[in-house]
Amino acid sequence: MADTMRAVDIKNGTGPATSLYINSSTPKPKPRTTDAIVKIKCFGLNRMDLLQREGHYPVPPQAPKTLGVEFSGTIESFGSDAESGFKKGDEVFGLAYGGAYAEYIAVSTHMLMHKPEELSWEQAAGVPETWITASQAMYLVGGFTPGKTILWHAGASSVSIAGIQLSRADNATAIYVTASSQEKIDFCVKQLGATAGFNYHTQNWSEEILKATGGKGVDIIIDFIGQNYFQGNLDAAARDGHIVNLGTMSGTKLPAGVDIGAFVRKRLRFEGSSLRSQDENYQGTLRNTLAEHALPKMREGSFKIPIEKVFPWEEVVKAHQLMENNQTKGKIICRID
């Protein structure tokens, strides 16, 4: 068996999208005791990949340098103490600390799921990171229960696409989104079931949220933006509301004049969350939650897994450039043939 494989690498360690290339002499991973070795069919892109490529993401110490955290493929081999329920040749998809932009990956069996036959390899590769992140933010961190209202920023992003559908299926009273265009808002409302959406380029979304809710605001806000939305989130949150921050796309430094009085006046909670830094037992719990609540609806087709575009992995540069354009309405997937 060969000791090397092909994997996407970065010239000089970090750089722009054009620095990505396929390195044909990458060491093939070896399994730990609880790992499986999976031969990858497809991998999904995530915004953290762009940050990691540029050297701006805190990579967990157990992650390999190769990019990528979600994938689909077939099990080739196991470590000595892998989780029962899997066998060689099984079609699986899963979440990893890194290493998915490659022909093979070593991943804990606690972070694998059997691929339903109803899902394509491309769809399966686009599920783990986004749907697990959405369910973690909404349920475990945000404390969502049926009847609450929720706002998903970046409504046409893959995580929010999952979150909107989870919110609808679990009987949110109202589901609001922000997005950069009317096309994206229509997609969220007409195809995914959001209640209403607001264009952050042309509308004051926090004021619109208050109008839509009769001044009450929303119970849970899921935010990826950070600095630019901090004040708006405080304004749009309901009393005893919970703001869950998953990213800081606009920056981390708050401008002068931010009014934090709402924290006391409304009894708000602001909580940051990440998935990649969690241990594999925690991620295994999230995997089981996803398998219980989302996979049945994916099999029957009531949960959509929109794919923006599938690239052959030799075009990974184009895939990253497309994600950087911020114009997508679904997952970007690379396929290894």
Short mmCIF file of C-alpha atoms in Angstrom, two decimals:
data_model
loop_
_atom_site.label_atom_id
_atom_site.label_comp_id
_atom_site.label_asym_id
_atom_site.label_seq_id
_atom_site.Cartn_x
_atom_site.Cartn_y
_atom_site.Cartn_z
CA MET A 1 0.00 0.00 0.00
CA ALA A 2 1.37 3.42 -0.98
CA ASP A 3 2.64 5.67 1.80
CA THR A 4 1.76 8.84 -0.10
CA MET A 5 -1.37 10.35 -1.61
CA ARG A 6 -2.55 13.45 -3.43
CA ALA A 7 -3.79 16.34 -1.31
CA VAL A 8 -4.40 20.06 -1.73
CA ASP A 9 -1.46 22.05 -0.38
CA ILE A 10 -0.63 25.76 -0.05
CA LYS A 11 2.51 27.23 -1.58
CA ASN A 12 4.60 28.84 1.17
CA GLY A 13 2.14 27.66 3.83
CA THR A 14 -0.38 30.51 3.52
CA GLY A 15 -1.61 32.72 0.74
CA PRO A 16 -4.39 33.64 -1.71
CA ALA A 17 -6.58 31.13 -3.54
CA THR A 18 -4.05 30.95 -6.35
CA SER A 19 -1.51 29.45 -3.92
CA LEU A 20 -3.51 26.19 -3.73
CA TYR A 21 -2.18 23.20 -5.63
CA ILE A 22 -2.36 19.40 -5.52
CA ASN A 23 0.69 17.85 -3.91
CA SER A 24 1.12 14.26 -5.13
CA SER A 25 3.63 13.31 -2.42
CA THR A 26 1.61 14.07 0.71
CA PRO A 27 2.04 11.40 3.42
CA LYS A 28 -1.01 9.16 3.66
CA PRO A 29 -2.57 9.36 7.14
CA LYS A 30 -2.35 6.46 9.58
CA PRO A 31 -5.29 5.67 11.87
CA ARG A 32 -5.27 6.14 15.62
CA THR A 33 -6.97 3.39 17.60
CA THR A 34 -10.47 4.89 17.24
CA ASP A 35 -10.05 6.07 13.63
CA ALA A 36 -11.17 4.90 10.25
CA ILE A 37 -9.28 5.61 7.03
CA VAL A 38 -11.79 6.93 4.49
CA LYS A 39 -11.16 7.16 0.75
CA ILE A 40 -12.72 10.50 -0.10
CA LYS A 41 -15.23 10.98 -2.93
CA CYS A 42 -16.19 14.61 -2.27
CA PHE A 43 -15.35 17.37 0.18
CA GLY A 44 -17.21 20.56 1.08
CA LEU A 45 -15.81 24.07 1.30
CA ASN A 46 -16.36 26.26 4.36
CA ARG A 47 -15.43 29.85 5.11
CA MET A 48 -12.98 28.70 7.76
CA ASP A 49 -10.99 27.12 4.91
CA LEU A 50 -10.41 30.55 3.41
CA LEU A 51 -9.28 31.93 6.77
CA GLN A 52 -7.00 28.97 7.40
CA ARG A 53 -5.50 29.27 3.93
CA GLU A 54 -4.64 32.89 4.73
CA GLY A 55 -3.21 32.03 8.16
CA HIS A 56 -6.03 33.68 10.13
CA TYR A 57 -7.75 30.65 11.68
CA PRO A 58 -6.81 29.03 15.03
CA VAL A 59 -6.35 25.45 13.84
CA PRO A 60 -6.81 22.80 16.55
CA PRO A 61 -3.53 21.10 17.55
CA GLN A 62 -4.81 17.67 16.45
CA ALA A 63 -5.63 18.88 12.91
CA PRO A 64 -3.34 18.08 9.97
CA LYS A 65 -2.16 21.02 7.88
CA THR A 66 -4.37 19.96 4.97
CA LEU A 67 -7.57 21.99 4.68
CA GLY A 68 -11.11 20.65 4.91
CA VAL A 69 -13.43 19.41 7.65
CA GLU A 70 -16.33 17.68 5.85
CA PHE A 71 -16.36 14.88 3.30
CA SER A 72 -18.02 11.78 1.91
CA GLY A 73 -16.37 8.53 0.92
CA THR A 74 -15.87 4.84 1.66
CA ILE A 75 -14.15 3.21 4.62
CA GLU A 76 -10.89 1.54 3.68
CA SER A 77 -9.54 0.41 7.06
CA PHE A 78 -9.75 0.90 10.83
CA GLY A 79 -7.65 1.41 13.92
CA SER A 80 -7.64 -1.22 16.62
CA ASP A 81 -10.54 0.16 18.70
CA ALA A 82 -12.95 1.78 16.25
CA GLU A 83 -16.62 2.33 17.07
CA SER A 84 -18.81 -0.65 16.25
CA GLY A 85 -21.45 -0.29 13.57
CA PHE A 86 -19.05 0.42 10.71
CA LYS A 87 -17.27 -1.99 8.37
CA LYS A 88 -14.86 -1.79 5.46
CA GLY A 89 -16.52 -0.59 2.29
CA ASP A 90 -19.27 1.35 4.09
CA GLU A 91 -20.36 4.56 2.39
CA VAL A 92 -20.04 7.32 4.97
CA PHE A 93 -19.86 11.05 5.46
CA GLY A 94 -18.49 12.94 8.38
CA LEU A 95 -16.75 15.72 10.18
CA ALA A 96 -13.02 16.01 10.80
CA TYR A 97 -10.59 18.41 12.47
CA GLY A 98 -8.94 18.84 9.07
CA GLY A 99 -7.48 16.92 6.15
CA ALA A 100 -10.54 16.52 3.89
CA TYR A 101 -8.95 18.14 0.80
CA ALA A 102 -7.22 14.85 0.05
CA GLU A 103 -7.61 11.34 -1.35
CA TYR A 104 -7.65 9.80 2.14
CA ILE A 105 -8.46 11.01 5.64
CA ALA A 106 -8.03 9.56 9.13
CA VAL A 107 -11.08 10.40 11.22
CA SER A 108 -12.63 9.21 14.45
CA THR A 109 -15.50 6.81 13.88
CA HIS A 110 -17.39 8.88 16.48
CA MET A 111 -17.58 11.60 13.82
CA LEU A 112 -18.84 9.40 10.95
CA MET A 113 -22.37 8.71 9.72
CA HIS A 114 -23.66 6.18 7.22
CA LYS A 115 -24.53 7.87 3.92
CA PRO A 116 -28.21 7.43 3.05
CA GLU A 117 -28.68 6.09 -0.46
CA GLU A 118 -31.06 8.99 -1.12
CA LEU A 119 -28.16 11.47 -0.87
CA SER A 120 -25.54 11.89 -3.57
CA TRP A 121 -21.86 11.95 -2.68
CA GLU A 122 -21.94 15.71 -3.27
CA GLN A 123 -24.92 16.30 -1.00
CA ALA A 124 -23.51 14.11 1.76
CA ALA A 125 -20.20 16.01 1.72
CA GLY A 126 -22.11 19.26 2.25
CA VAL A 127 -23.99 18.14 5.36
CA PRO A 128 -21.67 17.63 8.37
CA GLU A 129 -20.10 21.00 9.14
CA THR A 130 -23.04 23.16 8.18
CA TRP A 131 -25.89 21.15 9.69
CA ILE A 132 -24.01 20.29 12.88
CA THR A 133 -22.95 23.94 13.31
CA ALA A 134 -26.54 25.10 12.82
CA SER A 135 -27.98 22.60 15.28
CA GLN A 136 -25.27 23.34 17.86
CA ALA A 137 -25.83 27.10 17.64
CA MET A 138 -29.61 26.81 17.67
CA TYR A 139 -30.21 24.14 20.30
CA LEU A 140 -27.18 23.60 22.53
CA VAL A 141 -25.99 27.21 22.68
CA GLY A 142 -29.04 29.26 21.73
CA GLY A 143 -31.51 27.23 23.77
CA PHE A 144 -34.15 27.10 21.06
CA THR A 145 -37.50 25.55 21.93
CA PRO A 146 -40.67 25.42 19.82
CA GLY A 147 -42.54 28.71 19.74
CA LYS A 148 -39.49 30.98 19.89
CA THR A 149 -38.55 33.48 17.19
CA ILE A 150 -35.15 33.39 15.52
CA LEU A 151 -32.99 35.51 13.21
CA TRP A 152 -30.41 33.91 10.94
CA HIS A 153 -27.91 36.38 9.53
CA ALA A 154 -26.31 35.57 6.16
CA GLY A 155 -29.55 33.78 5.33
CA ALA A 156 -28.32 32.18 2.10
CA SER A 157 -25.15 30.80 3.69
CA SER A 158 -24.99 27.05 4.10
CA VAL A 159 -25.27 27.13 7.91
CA SER A 160 -28.29 29.43 7.81
CA ILE A 161 -29.92 27.36 5.05
CA ALA A 162 -29.75 24.41 7.44
CA GLY A 163 -30.85 26.54 10.39
CA ILE A 164 -33.89 27.96 8.64
CA GLN A 165 -35.11 24.46 7.85
CA LEU A 166 -34.45 23.19 11.37
CA SER A 167 -36.30 26.20 12.79
CA ARG A 168 -39.29 25.63 10.54
CA ALA A 169 -39.47 21.90 11.29
CA ASP A 170 -39.30 22.57 15.04
CA ASN A 171 -42.13 25.12 14.97
CA ALA A 172 -40.47 28.48 15.39
CA THR A 173 -43.10 31.20 15.67
CA ALA A 174 -41.20 33.34 13.14
CA ILE A 175 -37.94 32.94 11.22
CA TYR A 176 -36.17 36.06 9.94
CA VAL A 177 -33.07 36.40 7.77
CA THR A 178 -30.72 39.06 6.49
CA ALA A 179 -29.09 38.79 3.08
CA SER A 180 -27.36 40.91 0.45
CA SER A 181 -29.98 40.73 -2.31
CA GLN A 182 -33.68 40.27 -2.92
CA GLU A 183 -32.86 37.10 -4.83
CA LYS A 184 -31.33 35.57 -1.72
CA ILE A 185 -34.22 36.75 0.45
CA ASP A 186 -36.74 35.21 -1.95
CA PHE A 187 -34.77 31.96 -1.85
CA CYS A 188 -34.89 31.90 1.96
CA VAL A 189 -38.59 32.76 2.16
CA LYS A 190 -40.10 30.99 -0.83
CA GLN A 191 -37.93 27.87 -0.94
CA LEU A 192 -36.79 27.35 2.65
CA GLY A 193 -39.73 28.69 4.64
CA ALA A 194 -38.37 31.80 6.36
CA THR A 195 -41.02 34.27 7.49
CA ALA A 196 -39.36 37.40 6.09
CA GLY A 197 -35.96 38.73 5.09
CA PHE A 198 -34.20 42.08 5.01
CA ASN A 199 -31.54 43.39 2.63
CA TYR A 200 -28.69 44.74 4.72
CA HIS A 201 -27.49 46.91 1.80
CA THR A 202 -30.78 48.80 1.43
CA GLN A 203 -32.58 48.42 4.77
CA ASN A 204 -31.89 48.99 8.43
CA TRP A 205 -32.48 45.36 9.32
CA SER A 206 -32.65 45.87 13.10
CA GLU A 207 -35.37 48.49 12.71
CA GLU A 208 -37.24 46.22 10.30
CA ILE A 209 -37.04 43.33 12.79
CA LEU A 210 -38.58 45.51 15.48
CA LYS A 211 -41.35 46.60 13.11
CA ALA A 212 -42.07 42.99 12.10
CA THR A 213 -42.26 41.87 15.73
CA GLY A 214 -44.32 44.81 17.04
CA GLY A 215 -41.32 46.15 18.94
CA LYS A 216 -40.66 42.89 20.79
CA GLY A 217 -37.57 41.74 18.87
CA VAL A 218 -36.43 38.16 18.37
CA ASP A 219 -35.60 35.53 20.97
CA ILE A 220 -32.48 34.08 19.30
CA ILE A 221 -30.02 35.69 16.87
CA ILE A 222 -27.38 33.63 15.06
CA ASP A 223 -24.61 35.94 13.83
CA PHE A 224 -21.50 35.41 11.70
CA ILE A 225 -20.67 39.07 11.09
CA GLY A 226 -19.38 40.48 14.38
CA GLN A 227 -18.42 44.14 14.59
CA ASN A 228 -20.83 45.65 12.06
CA TYR A 229 -23.86 43.83 13.50
CA PHE A 230 -23.09 44.09 17.21
CA GLN A 231 -25.25 47.15 17.92
CA GLY A 232 -28.00 45.98 15.59
CA ASN A 233 -28.14 42.63 17.34
CA LEU A 234 -28.55 44.33 20.72
CA ASP A 235 -31.32 46.50 19.30
CA ALA A 236 -33.16 43.62 17.56
CA ALA A 237 -32.99 41.12 20.43
CA ALA A 238 -36.06 40.51 22.58
CA ARG A 239 -36.04 40.64 26.37
CA ASP A 240 -34.16 37.59 27.70
CA GLY A 241 -32.85 37.11 24.18
CA HIS A 242 -29.77 35.10 23.27
CA ILE A 243 -27.24 36.25 20.66
CA VAL A 244 -24.99 33.44 19.40
CA ASN A 245 -21.84 34.59 17.61
CA LEU A 246 -20.21 32.13 15.21
CA GLY A 247 -17.88 34.44 13.32
CA THR A 248 -16.48 37.93 12.86
CA MET A 249 -16.51 38.49 9.10
CA SER A 250 -16.64 42.28 9.53
CA GLY A 251 -13.97 42.43 12.24
CA THR A 252 -13.57 42.16 15.99
CA LYS A 253 -13.01 45.76 17.15
CA LEU A 254 -16.16 47.62 18.20
CA PRO A 255 -16.43 51.28 17.18
CA ALA A 256 -16.82 54.09 19.68
CA GLY A 257 -20.39 54.80 20.68
CA VAL A 258 -21.65 51.23 20.95
CA ASP A 259 -24.42 51.22 23.57
CA ILE A 260 -24.33 48.06 25.69
CA GLY A 261 -27.21 49.14 27.90
CA ALA A 262 -29.45 46.49 26.34
CA PHE A 263 -27.50 43.79 28.15
CA VAL A 264 -29.00 44.98 31.42
CA ARG A 265 -32.23 46.53 30.15
CA LYS A 266 -33.24 43.41 28.19
CA ARG A 267 -31.33 40.82 30.25
CA LEU A 268 -29.49 39.64 27.13
CA ARG A 269 -26.95 36.85 26.73
CA PHE A 270 -24.17 37.12 24.15
CA GLU A 271 -22.29 33.87 23.68
CA GLY A 272 -19.58 32.79 21.27
CA SER A 273 -19.43 29.29 19.90
CA SER A 274 -17.19 27.13 17.75
CA LEU A 275 -17.37 23.53 16.65
CA ARG A 276 -13.92 22.61 15.42
CA SER A 277 -12.23 23.11 18.79
CA GLN A 278 -14.63 20.72 20.60
CA ASP A 279 -13.45 17.22 21.53
CA GLU A 280 -14.60 14.22 19.51
CA ASN A 281 -17.00 12.97 22.19
CA TYR A 282 -18.88 16.29 22.09
CA GLN A 283 -18.87 16.20 18.30
CA GLY A 284 -20.14 12.62 18.47
CA THR A 285 -23.09 13.82 20.55
CA LEU A 286 -23.85 16.43 17.91
CA ARG A 287 -23.54 13.79 15.20
CA ASN A 288 -26.15 11.68 16.97
CA THR A 289 -28.46 14.69 17.30
CA LEU A 290 -28.14 15.36 13.59
CA ALA A 291 -28.76 11.71 12.70
CA GLU A 292 -31.90 11.67 14.82
CA HIS A 293 -33.49 14.97 13.83
CA ALA A 294 -32.26 15.79 10.32
CA LEU A 295 -31.34 12.63 8.42
CA PRO A 296 -34.91 11.25 8.26
CA LYS A 297 -36.08 14.51 6.68
CA MET A 298 -33.13 14.48 4.28
CA ARG A 299 -34.03 10.96 3.20
CA GLU A 300 -37.64 11.90 2.53
CA GLY A 301 -36.62 15.10 0.75
CA SER A 302 -38.30 17.63 3.04
CA PHE A 303 -34.91 19.06 4.06
CA LYS A 304 -33.06 20.57 1.11
CA ILE A 305 -29.27 20.47 0.72
CA PRO A 306 -28.70 23.11 -1.98
CA ILE A 307 -25.49 22.76 -3.98
CA GLU A 308 -24.24 25.96 -5.61
CA LYS A 309 -21.60 24.28 -7.76
CA VAL A 310 -19.50 21.12 -7.94
CA PHE A 311 -15.89 21.44 -9.09
CA PRO A 312 -13.39 18.73 -9.94
CA TRP A 313 -10.85 19.06 -7.17
CA GLU A 314 -8.21 20.04 -9.71
CA GLU A 315 -10.15 23.35 -9.86
CA VAL A 316 -9.99 24.01 -6.13
CA VAL A 317 -8.59 27.49 -6.84
CA LYS A 318 -11.79 28.40 -8.73
CA ALA A 319 -13.87 26.90 -5.92
CA HIS A 320 -12.18 29.13 -3.32
CA GLN A 321 -12.53 32.18 -5.56
CA LEU A 322 -16.24 31.51 -5.95
CA MET A 323 -16.69 31.35 -2.16
CA GLU A 324 -14.76 34.60 -1.79
CA ASN A 325 -17.30 36.34 -4.04
CA ASN A 326 -20.06 35.90 -1.40
CA GLN A 327 -22.70 35.31 -4.09
CA THR A 328 -23.57 31.68 -3.41
CA LYS A 329 -26.83 30.14 -2.18
CA GLY A 330 -25.63 26.74 -1.04
CA LYS A 331 -22.63 24.49 -0.75
CA ILE A 332 -19.54 24.51 -2.93
CA ILE A 333 -18.29 20.95 -3.36
CA CYS A 334 -15.15 19.44 -4.85
CA ARG A 335 -15.23 15.92 -6.27
CA ILE A 336 -12.23 13.59 -6.45
CA ASP A 337 -12.44 11.31 -9.50
#
